[in-house]
Amino acid sequence: MNQGKSRVDLLILFVILINPGYSIAIERITTAGAREAALSQSVVALPGAFSVFQNQALLAEDKSVSVGISNRQPYFIPGYHESALSVVVPVQGAVLAVGITQSSLSSYTESGFGISIAKKLSVRLSAGLFFNSFLVSLPEAGTHKGSFQLDGGLKYACSEKLNIGFHLSNIVQTRIGTFQYNLSFPLLIRGGVSYTLSEAILMTGETLFETGSGFSGRYGTELSLADKFRLRGGISTNPFQHSVGFGYAWNVCTIDFAMVHHELLGYSPLLSLCFQFK
């Protein structure tokens, strides 16, 4: 009975994460933060609590210590979860951040730990880097396989209302070799904008290119219905997904919730908390 369940879980894992074959492309966790998920992750130009995973250059203007915790249950699969932790600390002349992720299903586990540094290069231009090491535990190997990833991004403030963001994930294009497979991590190139249409309406959009999958688009909108309440929605292509969510802030804590629908795999709920200490 347990062997049958493990085989089903493993099959689901390969459908979600892996393209069958001897050379496999596998995308690491990028869904961190419910606000980001509700906006279809079109946040390459929008600062947030989990920018350490999205575009590190967005951290450069942070002036307070913050801690973000995020948890996602993809497609309501029992025992399958993705978690993320972000810690941001401004220092003299720069901003440092730590990002930790973990994904697990049955006997498969993926963990990542990274350190980011962000700095303003001019009044309008900021840059950031993310040095990330990670471990993958595969059932066929019975051991952990590790590798290293380098991300980097830029942010340009055209005005108080319009920001432009550009980001590269896995610049070195690392890979992990196992007994049966050669796991390669794709290069992701993202470029987009965030625009404050009014005090109540924020709009975001971006284009993503992933080696092996091609281009896709992401778009999101955030509505401020009250001083502390936000309503969000978004869509993305390749594959088509739509998302909704909300956020509420009080004192030093902000709680966000999102529900994302994949056209084939169904719904994924995501909850995150952010604590900001001024």
Short mmCIF file of C-alpha atoms in Angstrom, two decimals:
data_model
loop_
_atom_site.label_atom_id
_atom_site.label_comp_id
_atom_site.label_asym_id
_atom_site.label_seq_id
_atom_site.Cartn_x
_atom_site.Cartn_y
_atom_site.Cartn_z
CA MET A 1 0.00 0.00 0.00
CA ASN A 2 2.76 2.46 0.97
CA GLN A 3 4.79 1.46 -2.10
CA GLY A 4 1.81 2.20 -4.35
CA LYS A 5 1.28 5.61 -2.75
CA SER A 6 4.98 6.45 -3.09
CA ARG A 7 4.87 5.56 -6.78
CA VAL A 8 1.84 7.83 -7.31
CA ASP A 9 3.52 10.70 -5.44
CA LEU A 10 6.70 10.24 -7.46
CA LEU A 11 4.73 10.24 -10.73
CA ILE A 12 3.03 13.50 -9.75
CA LEU A 13 6.41 14.99 -8.91
CA PHE A 14 7.80 14.17 -12.34
CA VAL A 15 4.70 15.58 -14.08
CA ILE A 16 5.00 18.86 -12.17
CA LEU A 17 8.75 19.38 -12.06
CA ILE A 18 10.44 17.27 -14.69
CA ASN A 19 10.36 16.62 -18.43
CA PRO A 20 11.06 12.89 -18.96
CA GLY A 21 14.34 11.91 -20.60
CA TYR A 22 17.99 11.45 -19.89
CA SER A 23 18.57 15.20 -19.87
CA ILE A 24 16.02 16.83 -17.58
CA ALA A 25 15.17 20.49 -17.04
CA ILE A 26 13.88 21.26 -13.57
CA GLU A 27 12.72 24.68 -12.33
CA ARG A 28 13.46 25.53 -8.72
CA ILE A 29 11.00 27.17 -6.34
CA THR A 30 10.03 30.68 -7.40
CA THR A 31 6.60 30.97 -5.79
CA ALA A 32 7.44 32.70 -2.51
CA GLY A 33 4.98 35.19 -1.01
CA ALA A 34 1.21 35.31 -1.36
CA ARG A 35 1.21 38.89 -2.67
CA GLU A 36 3.61 37.85 -5.41
CA ALA A 37 1.53 34.77 -6.23
CA ALA A 38 -1.74 36.75 -6.39
CA LEU A 39 -0.10 39.09 -8.91
CA SER A 40 0.96 36.06 -11.01
CA GLN A 41 4.55 36.74 -9.90
CA SER A 42 4.73 39.77 -12.20
CA VAL A 43 6.88 41.51 -9.58
CA VAL A 44 10.29 41.88 -11.24
CA ALA A 45 9.84 45.67 -10.87
CA LEU A 46 7.74 45.72 -7.68
CA PRO A 47 9.48 45.75 -4.25
CA GLY A 48 8.12 43.34 -1.68
CA ALA A 49 8.86 41.17 1.34
CA PHE A 50 10.18 38.34 -0.87
CA SER A 51 12.20 40.34 -3.41
CA VAL A 52 15.25 38.29 -2.41
CA PHE A 53 13.75 35.53 -4.61
CA GLN A 54 12.35 37.76 -7.37
CA ASN A 55 14.75 40.63 -8.09
CA GLN A 56 17.41 41.41 -5.51
CA ALA A 57 17.90 44.96 -6.82
CA LEU A 58 14.48 45.84 -5.36
CA LEU A 59 15.93 45.44 -1.86
CA ALA A 60 18.33 48.37 -2.27
CA GLU A 61 15.91 50.97 -0.89
CA ASP A 62 14.80 48.97 2.16
CA LYS A 63 15.39 50.96 5.35
CA SER A 64 14.05 48.54 7.96
CA VAL A 65 14.63 44.95 9.06
CA SER A 66 11.97 42.55 7.79
CA VAL A 67 11.17 38.85 8.09
CA GLY A 68 8.89 37.02 5.64
CA ILE A 69 7.47 33.50 5.98
CA SER A 70 5.63 31.79 3.13
CA ASN A 71 3.97 28.38 2.69
CA ARG A 72 2.31 26.85 -0.38
CA GLN A 73 0.51 23.54 -0.94
CA PRO A 74 0.72 22.95 -4.71
CA TYR A 75 -2.51 21.61 -6.22
CA PHE A 76 -3.75 20.42 -2.79
CA ILE A 77 -1.51 17.33 -3.02
CA PRO A 78 -1.31 15.79 0.49
CA GLY A 79 2.19 15.93 1.93
CA TYR A 80 3.50 18.24 -0.79
CA HIS A 81 4.55 21.70 0.40
CA GLU A 82 6.82 24.57 -0.56
CA SER A 83 8.11 26.92 2.15
CA ALA A 84 10.26 30.04 2.04
CA LEU A 85 11.89 32.36 4.57
CA SER A 86 13.25 35.83 3.82
CA VAL A 87 15.28 38.02 6.21
CA VAL A 88 16.30 41.53 5.09
CA VAL A 89 18.82 43.68 7.01
CA PRO A 90 19.95 47.14 5.85
CA VAL A 91 23.61 47.91 6.55
CA GLN A 92 25.89 50.85 5.86
CA GLY A 93 25.73 51.59 2.13
CA ALA A 94 23.91 48.36 1.15
CA VAL A 95 21.15 45.91 2.04
CA LEU A 96 21.82 42.26 2.94
CA ALA A 97 19.25 39.48 2.79
CA VAL A 98 18.98 35.75 3.42
CA GLY A 99 16.62 33.48 1.49
CA ILE A 100 15.81 29.89 2.48
CA THR A 101 13.51 27.52 0.56
CA GLN A 102 12.35 23.94 0.95
CA SER A 103 10.13 21.74 -1.20
CA SER A 104 9.21 18.17 -0.35
CA LEU A 105 6.99 15.39 -1.69
CA SER A 106 7.24 11.76 -0.63
CA SER A 107 10.97 10.88 -0.74
CA TYR A 108 11.93 13.91 -2.86
CA THR A 109 13.31 16.99 -1.08
CA GLU A 110 14.80 20.21 -2.39
CA SER A 111 16.42 22.78 -0.08
CA GLY A 112 18.10 26.09 -0.83
CA PHE A 113 20.05 28.67 1.15
CA GLY A 114 21.24 31.96 -0.30
CA ILE A 115 22.72 35.34 0.60
CA SER A 116 21.91 38.50 -1.31
CA ILE A 117 23.46 41.95 -1.48
CA ALA A 118 21.75 44.99 -3.02
CA LYS A 119 23.03 48.50 -3.53
CA LYS A 120 21.93 51.77 -5.12
CA LEU A 121 24.27 52.67 -7.98
CA SER A 122 22.68 56.09 -8.53
CA VAL A 123 19.56 58.00 -7.59
CA ARG A 124 17.46 55.94 -10.00
CA LEU A 125 19.45 52.74 -10.63
CA SER A 126 19.87 49.80 -8.23
CA ALA A 127 21.52 46.38 -8.58
CA GLY A 128 21.54 43.13 -6.61
CA LEU A 129 23.09 39.65 -6.56
CA PHE A 130 21.95 36.38 -4.99
CA PHE A 131 24.44 33.60 -4.19
CA ASN A 132 22.46 30.43 -3.62
CA SER A 133 23.48 26.86 -2.78
CA PHE A 134 20.96 24.04 -2.80
CA LEU A 135 20.55 20.32 -2.23
CA VAL A 136 18.29 17.87 -4.06
CA SER A 137 17.41 14.48 -2.60
CA LEU A 138 16.22 11.99 -5.24
CA PRO A 139 14.74 8.55 -4.46
CA GLU A 140 16.86 6.85 -7.14
CA ALA A 141 20.10 8.11 -5.61
CA GLY A 142 19.33 7.75 -1.94
CA THR A 143 21.71 10.61 -1.25
CA HIS A 144 21.82 14.39 -1.53
CA LYS A 145 23.15 16.09 -4.64
CA GLY A 146 24.18 19.74 -4.39
CA SER A 147 24.93 22.62 -6.69
CA PHE A 148 25.27 26.40 -6.81
CA GLN A 149 23.21 29.13 -8.46
CA LEU A 150 23.87 32.81 -9.16
CA ASP A 151 21.07 35.34 -9.76
CA GLY A 152 21.28 39.06 -10.46
CA GLY A 153 18.99 41.97 -11.25
CA LEU A 154 18.58 45.66 -11.96
CA LYS A 155 15.89 48.18 -11.12
CA TYR A 156 15.46 51.62 -12.68
CA ALA A 157 13.04 54.19 -11.27
CA CYS A 158 11.73 56.24 -14.20
CA SER A 159 9.55 58.27 -11.83
CA GLU A 160 7.77 57.93 -8.51
CA LYS A 161 5.03 55.97 -10.31
CA LEU A 162 6.95 53.88 -12.86
CA ASN A 163 9.67 51.28 -12.17
CA ILE A 164 11.47 49.03 -14.64
CA GLY A 165 13.02 45.72 -13.55
CA PHE A 166 15.33 43.19 -15.20
CA HIS A 167 16.48 39.88 -13.71
CA LEU A 168 18.51 36.78 -14.58
CA SER A 169 18.11 33.50 -12.67
CA ASN A 170 20.75 30.77 -12.82
CA ILE A 171 23.26 32.82 -14.77
CA VAL A 172 25.85 30.01 -14.68
CA GLN A 173 23.21 27.41 -15.75
CA THR A 174 24.15 24.76 -13.21
CA ARG A 175 23.25 21.09 -13.37
CA ILE A 176 23.24 18.03 -11.12
CA GLY A 177 24.29 14.56 -12.28
CA THR A 178 22.72 11.41 -10.78
CA PHE A 179 22.91 7.72 -11.60
CA GLN A 180 20.06 7.87 -14.14
CA TYR A 181 19.59 11.53 -14.98
CA ASN A 182 21.40 14.76 -15.76
CA LEU A 183 19.33 17.50 -14.09
CA SER A 184 19.79 20.94 -15.64
CA PHE A 185 18.42 24.17 -14.18
CA PRO A 186 17.17 26.57 -16.87
CA LEU A 187 18.20 30.17 -17.40
CA LEU A 188 15.32 32.55 -16.65
CA ILE A 189 15.31 36.07 -18.10
CA ARG A 190 12.66 38.50 -16.83
CA GLY A 191 11.88 42.08 -17.72
CA GLY A 192 8.90 44.17 -16.68
CA VAL A 193 7.34 47.26 -15.13
CA SER A 194 5.24 48.33 -12.17
CA TYR A 195 3.04 51.41 -12.49
CA THR A 196 1.04 53.24 -9.82
CA LEU A 197 -2.00 54.36 -11.79
CA SER A 198 -3.52 56.12 -8.78
CA GLU A 199 -3.48 55.94 -4.99
CA ALA A 200 -5.88 53.00 -5.24
CA ILE A 201 -4.60 51.10 -8.30
CA LEU A 202 -1.24 49.43 -8.92
CA MET A 203 -0.52 47.57 -12.17
CA THR A 204 2.34 45.18 -13.02
CA GLY A 205 3.46 43.31 -16.10
CA GLU A 206 6.47 41.35 -17.25
CA THR A 207 7.82 39.03 -19.94
CA LEU A 208 9.73 35.88 -19.00
CA PHE A 209 11.99 33.74 -21.17
CA GLU A 210 13.00 30.27 -19.99
CA THR A 211 15.42 28.07 -21.89
CA GLY A 212 13.52 25.03 -23.07
CA SER A 213 10.06 26.60 -22.62
CA GLY A 214 10.21 29.90 -24.49
CA PHE A 215 8.38 33.13 -23.68
CA SER A 216 5.48 33.80 -21.32
CA GLY A 217 3.66 36.84 -19.99
CA ARG A 218 2.55 37.80 -16.49
CA TYR A 219 0.16 40.59 -15.46
CA GLY A 220 -1.26 41.70 -12.12
CA THR A 221 -3.40 44.39 -10.50
CA GLU A 222 -3.63 45.48 -6.86
CA LEU A 223 -6.54 47.55 -5.53
CA SER A 224 -6.40 49.48 -2.25
CA LEU A 225 -9.90 49.26 -0.81
CA ALA A 226 -8.89 50.76 2.55
CA ASP A 227 -5.76 51.98 4.29
CA LYS A 228 -4.79 48.46 5.36
CA PHE A 229 -6.66 46.15 2.94
CA ARG A 230 -5.55 45.13 -0.57
CA LEU A 231 -7.33 43.05 -3.22
CA ARG A 232 -5.26 41.43 -5.99
CA GLY A 233 -5.60 39.46 -9.18
CA GLY A 234 -3.42 38.29 -12.05
CA ILE A 235 -3.01 36.08 -15.11
CA SER A 236 -0.04 34.39 -16.76
CA THR A 237 0.59 32.39 -19.93
CA ASN A 238 2.58 29.28 -20.87
CA PRO A 239 0.95 27.63 -19.01
CA PHE A 240 -2.21 29.67 -18.51
CA GLN A 241 -2.88 30.46 -14.85
CA HIS A 242 -5.09 32.93 -13.06
CA SER A 243 -4.81 34.06 -9.45
CA VAL A 244 -6.63 36.07 -6.79
CA GLY A 245 -5.70 37.16 -3.30
CA PHE A 246 -5.83 39.76 -0.56
CA GLY A 247 -3.60 41.38 2.03
CA TYR A 248 -4.19 43.03 5.39
CA ALA A 249 -1.66 45.00 7.45
CA TRP A 250 -1.67 46.04 11.08
CA ASN A 251 1.16 47.28 13.27
CA VAL A 252 4.37 45.50 12.19
CA CYS A 253 2.65 42.47 10.61
CA THR A 254 1.16 41.94 7.15
CA ILE A 255 -0.80 38.80 6.24
CA ASP A 256 -1.35 37.83 2.61
CA PHE A 257 -3.32 35.01 1.00
CA ALA A 258 -3.49 33.84 -2.61
CA MET A 259 -5.16 31.13 -4.64
CA VAL A 260 -3.58 30.21 -7.98
CA HIS A 261 -5.26 28.04 -10.63
CA HIS A 262 -3.25 26.02 -13.14
CA GLU A 263 -5.15 25.08 -16.32
CA LEU A 264 -4.30 21.37 -15.94
CA LEU A 265 -3.26 20.73 -12.33
CA GLY A 266 -5.84 22.79 -10.42
CA TYR A 267 -5.63 25.10 -7.42
CA SER A 268 -2.73 26.00 -5.11
CA PRO A 269 -3.30 28.00 -1.89
CA LEU A 270 -0.51 30.16 -0.49
CA LEU A 271 -0.24 32.02 2.82
CA SER A 272 2.52 34.39 3.92
CA LEU A 273 3.35 36.63 6.88
CA CYS A 274 5.73 39.56 6.90
CA PHE A 275 7.06 41.38 9.96
CA GLN A 276 8.67 44.78 9.43
CA PHE A 277 10.64 46.43 12.23
CA LYS A 278 11.30 50.10 11.60
#
